[in-house]
């Protein structure tokens, strides 16, 4: 019986030690990759967004653009919209021929527009555009303390 207790004790100790050693500590609430970020109408860049306690940071991994840090206290307001767009299914058309162009696929688009003041006090906007619905609720909860404006 004592051998069994010692094996259980060692197993429990190893499991608890491995979880402490392997879990990295992070102060980010969430990181979202492969979004499209726009600061101007003409400038649309692939980006990653990390939400932290005091604000969020937008990284542009595949461009020469520097990252943009936006504090929650600098956000004036934000808005969320979603839409669906029917497009010809080009993948299906490549596989089965020209008949595939008759079939449409629905593409969902989720857009967060965030209006904020930069370090100089100027009014700026950041637009986060993505098609993965699982990003919507975490981003809404991160922005929940800031006033949302509902547009129709």
mmCIF file of C-alpha atoms in Angstrom:
data_model
loop_
_atom_site.group_PDB
_atom_site.id
_atom_site.type_symbol
_atom_site.label_atom_id
_atom_site.label_comp_id
_atom_site.label_asym_id
_atom_site.label_seq_id
_atom_site.Cartn_x
_atom_site.Cartn_y
_atom_site.Cartn_z
ATOM 1 C CA UNK A 1 0.000 0.000 0.000
ATOM 2 C CA UNK A 2 2.835 2.411 0.718
ATOM 3 C CA UNK A 3 4.326 1.794 -2.743
ATOM 4 C CA UNK A 4 0.998 2.715 -4.326
ATOM 5 C CA UNK A 5 0.763 5.904 -2.230
ATOM 6 C CA UNK A 6 4.298 6.928 -3.162
ATOM 7 C CA UNK A 7 3.599 6.333 -6.880
ATOM 8 C CA UNK A 8 0.431 8.443 -6.663
ATOM 9 C CA UNK A 9 2.342 11.153 -4.791
ATOM 10 C CA UNK A 10 5.139 11.224 -7.389
ATOM 11 C CA UNK A 11 2.642 11.290 -10.257
ATOM 12 C CA UNK A 12 0.761 14.188 -8.688
ATOM 13 C CA UNK A 13 4.010 16.059 -8.026
ATOM 14 C CA UNK A 14 5.205 15.588 -11.607
ATOM 15 C CA UNK A 15 1.885 16.705 -13.081
ATOM 16 C CA UNK A 16 1.737 19.834 -10.954
ATOM 17 C CA UNK A 17 5.402 20.679 -11.637
ATOM 18 C CA UNK A 18 5.016 20.163 -15.382
ATOM 19 C CA UNK A 19 2.005 22.482 -15.550
ATOM 20 C CA UNK A 20 3.885 25.195 -13.659
ATOM 21 C CA UNK A 21 6.984 24.847 -15.823
ATOM 22 C CA UNK A 22 5.296 24.731 -19.225
ATOM 23 C CA UNK A 23 2.629 27.456 -18.973
ATOM 24 C CA UNK A 24 4.057 30.756 -20.242
ATOM 25 C CA UNK A 25 2.961 33.855 -18.372
ATOM 26 C CA UNK A 26 1.317 36.501 -20.519
ATOM 27 C CA UNK A 27 -0.410 39.766 -19.772
ATOM 28 C CA UNK A 28 -2.391 39.661 -23.029
ATOM 29 C CA UNK A 29 -6.102 38.924 -22.916
ATOM 30 C CA UNK A 30 -6.017 37.565 -26.416
ATOM 31 C CA UNK A 31 -4.056 37.597 -29.615
ATOM 32 C CA UNK A 32 -5.761 37.457 -32.988
ATOM 33 C CA UNK A 33 -3.784 36.722 -36.144
ATOM 34 C CA UNK A 34 -4.416 37.139 -39.859
ATOM 35 C CA UNK A 35 -6.735 40.134 -39.638
ATOM 36 C CA UNK A 36 -6.827 42.994 -42.126
ATOM 37 C CA UNK A 37 -6.154 46.410 -40.583
ATOM 38 C CA UNK A 38 -6.821 49.761 -42.193
ATOM 39 C CA UNK A 39 -5.866 53.225 -41.021
ATOM 40 C CA UNK A 40 -6.679 54.928 -44.307
ATOM 41 C CA UNK A 41 -9.035 53.895 -47.071
ATOM 42 C CA UNK A 42 -6.115 52.991 -49.338
ATOM 43 C CA UNK A 43 -3.896 51.255 -46.767
ATOM 44 C CA UNK A 44 -5.035 47.736 -45.962
ATOM 45 C CA UNK A 45 -2.406 45.547 -44.296
ATOM 46 C CA UNK A 46 -2.386 42.023 -42.859
ATOM 47 C CA UNK A 47 -1.995 42.383 -39.106
ATOM 48 C CA UNK A 48 -2.060 40.691 -35.714
ATOM 49 C CA UNK A 49 -3.811 42.296 -32.735
ATOM 50 C CA UNK A 50 -2.930 41.695 -29.079
ATOM 51 C CA UNK A 51 -5.342 42.900 -26.394
ATOM 52 C CA UNK A 52 -3.789 43.673 -22.999
ATOM 53 C CA UNK A 53 -4.928 45.251 -19.744
ATOM 54 C CA UNK A 54 -4.244 48.870 -20.669
ATOM 55 C CA UNK A 55 -4.879 48.754 -24.405
ATOM 56 C CA UNK A 56 -4.127 46.821 -27.533
ATOM 57 C CA UNK A 57 -1.302 46.642 -30.020
ATOM 58 C CA UNK A 58 -1.571 46.132 -33.763
ATOM 59 C CA UNK A 59 1.405 44.378 -35.373
ATOM 60 C CA UNK A 60 2.123 44.334 -39.102
ATOM 61 C CA UNK A 61 4.306 41.225 -39.547
ATOM 62 C CA UNK A 62 4.678 41.160 -43.340
ATOM 63 C CA UNK A 63 5.123 44.869 -43.990
ATOM 64 C CA UNK A 64 7.704 47.451 -43.009
ATOM 65 C CA UNK A 65 5.105 49.374 -41.023
ATOM 66 C CA UNK A 66 5.728 49.806 -37.301
ATOM 67 C CA UNK A 67 3.268 48.559 -34.719
ATOM 68 C CA UNK A 68 0.498 50.796 -33.411
ATOM 69 C CA UNK A 69 -0.392 50.872 -29.694
ATOM 70 C CA UNK A 70 -3.829 52.149 -28.690
ATOM 71 C CA UNK A 71 -4.731 52.658 -25.030
ATOM 72 C CA UNK A 72 -8.337 52.025 -23.963
ATOM 73 C CA UNK A 73 -8.432 55.472 -22.347
ATOM 74 C CA UNK A 74 -7.669 57.040 -25.757
ATOM 75 C CA UNK A 75 -10.607 55.348 -27.493
ATOM 76 C CA UNK A 76 -13.450 57.768 -28.194
ATOM 77 C CA UNK A 77 -15.922 55.177 -29.512
ATOM 78 C CA UNK A 78 -16.092 51.982 -31.523
ATOM 79 C CA UNK A 79 -18.564 50.183 -33.736
ATOM 80 C CA UNK A 80 -19.066 46.592 -34.894
ATOM 81 C CA UNK A 81 -20.772 45.576 -38.135
ATOM 82 C CA UNK A 82 -21.097 42.301 -39.949
ATOM 83 C CA UNK A 83 -22.246 41.471 -43.430
ATOM 84 C CA UNK A 84 -22.543 38.571 -45.814
ATOM 85 C CA UNK A 85 -21.516 38.651 -49.437
ATOM 86 C CA UNK A 86 -22.367 36.069 -52.101
ATOM 87 C CA UNK A 87 -19.443 35.390 -54.411
ATOM 88 C CA UNK A 88 -18.869 32.864 -57.185
ATOM 89 C CA UNK A 89 -17.115 29.784 -55.813
ATOM 90 C CA UNK A 90 -13.886 29.890 -57.833
ATOM 91 C CA UNK A 91 -12.418 26.807 -56.115
ATOM 92 C CA UNK A 92 -15.411 24.737 -57.172
ATOM 93 C CA UNK A 93 -15.203 26.167 -60.702
ATOM 94 C CA UNK A 94 -11.552 25.099 -60.955
ATOM 95 C CA UNK A 95 -12.434 21.576 -59.846
ATOM 96 C CA UNK A 96 -15.570 20.861 -61.878
ATOM 97 C CA UNK A 97 -15.357 23.362 -64.718
ATOM 98 C CA UNK A 98 -17.391 26.347 -65.844
ATOM 99 C CA UNK A 99 -20.586 24.917 -64.313
ATOM 100 C CA UNK A 100 -19.021 25.671 -60.898
ATOM 101 C CA UNK A 101 -19.475 29.395 -61.557
ATOM 102 C CA UNK A 102 -23.229 28.945 -61.167
ATOM 103 C CA UNK A 103 -22.763 28.103 -57.488
ATOM 104 C CA UNK A 104 -22.297 30.913 -54.987
ATOM 105 C CA UNK A 105 -20.538 30.805 -51.644
ATOM 106 C CA UNK A 106 -21.339 33.108 -48.764
ATOM 107 C CA UNK A 107 -18.436 35.088 -47.336
ATOM 108 C CA UNK A 108 -18.958 36.665 -43.916
ATOM 109 C CA UNK A 109 -17.187 39.858 -42.999
ATOM 110 C CA UNK A 110 -16.827 41.257 -39.474
ATOM 111 C CA UNK A 111 -15.583 44.835 -39.081
ATOM 112 C CA UNK A 112 -14.626 46.784 -35.961
ATOM 113 C CA UNK A 113 -14.161 50.533 -36.447
ATOM 114 C CA UNK A 114 -12.272 52.112 -33.544
ATOM 115 C CA UNK A 115 -11.984 55.905 -33.264
ATOM 116 C CA UNK A 116 -9.229 57.081 -30.910
ATOM 117 C CA UNK A 117 -6.858 59.942 -30.139
ATOM 118 C CA UNK A 118 -3.183 59.422 -30.946
ATOM 119 C CA UNK A 119 -0.194 60.684 -28.932
ATOM 120 C CA UNK A 120 -0.595 64.161 -30.449
ATOM 121 C CA UNK A 121 -4.297 64.385 -29.596
ATOM 122 C CA UNK A 122 -5.408 63.981 -33.209
ATOM 123 C CA UNK A 123 -8.473 61.929 -33.988
ATOM 124 C CA UNK A 124 -7.561 58.663 -35.743
ATOM 125 C CA UNK A 125 -9.385 55.484 -36.728
ATOM 126 C CA UNK A 126 -8.386 51.856 -36.955
ATOM 127 C CA UNK A 127 -10.493 49.334 -38.838
ATOM 128 C CA UNK A 128 -10.156 45.629 -38.018
ATOM 129 C CA UNK A 129 -11.587 43.423 -40.751
ATOM 130 C CA UNK A 130 -11.791 39.619 -40.481
ATOM 131 C CA UNK A 131 -13.966 36.701 -41.473
ATOM 132 C CA UNK A 132 -13.615 34.429 -38.421
ATOM 133 C CA UNK A 133 -16.658 34.778 -36.140
ATOM 134 C CA UNK A 134 -14.838 33.410 -33.096
ATOM 135 C CA UNK A 135 -12.916 36.724 -32.804
ATOM 136 C CA UNK A 136 -16.075 38.819 -32.343
ATOM 137 C CA UNK A 137 -16.989 38.148 -28.704
ATOM 138 C CA UNK A 138 -13.429 38.373 -27.276
ATOM 139 C CA UNK A 139 -12.843 41.693 -29.039
ATOM 140 C CA UNK A 140 -16.233 43.010 -27.880
ATOM 141 C CA UNK A 141 -15.462 42.015 -24.292
ATOM 142 C CA UNK A 142 -12.038 43.688 -24.447
ATOM 143 C CA UNK A 143 -13.678 46.909 -25.684
ATOM 144 C CA UNK A 144 -16.703 46.632 -23.374
ATOM 145 C CA UNK A 145 -15.654 49.470 -21.040
ATOM 146 C CA UNK A 146 -15.518 51.932 -23.939
ATOM 147 C CA UNK A 147 -18.673 53.437 -25.438
ATOM 148 C CA UNK A 148 -20.005 51.639 -28.486
ATOM 149 C CA UNK A 149 -21.889 53.569 -31.155
ATOM 150 C CA UNK A 150 -24.590 51.692 -33.016
ATOM 151 C CA UNK A 151 -24.948 52.640 -36.686
ATOM 152 C CA UNK A 152 -27.843 51.546 -38.802
#
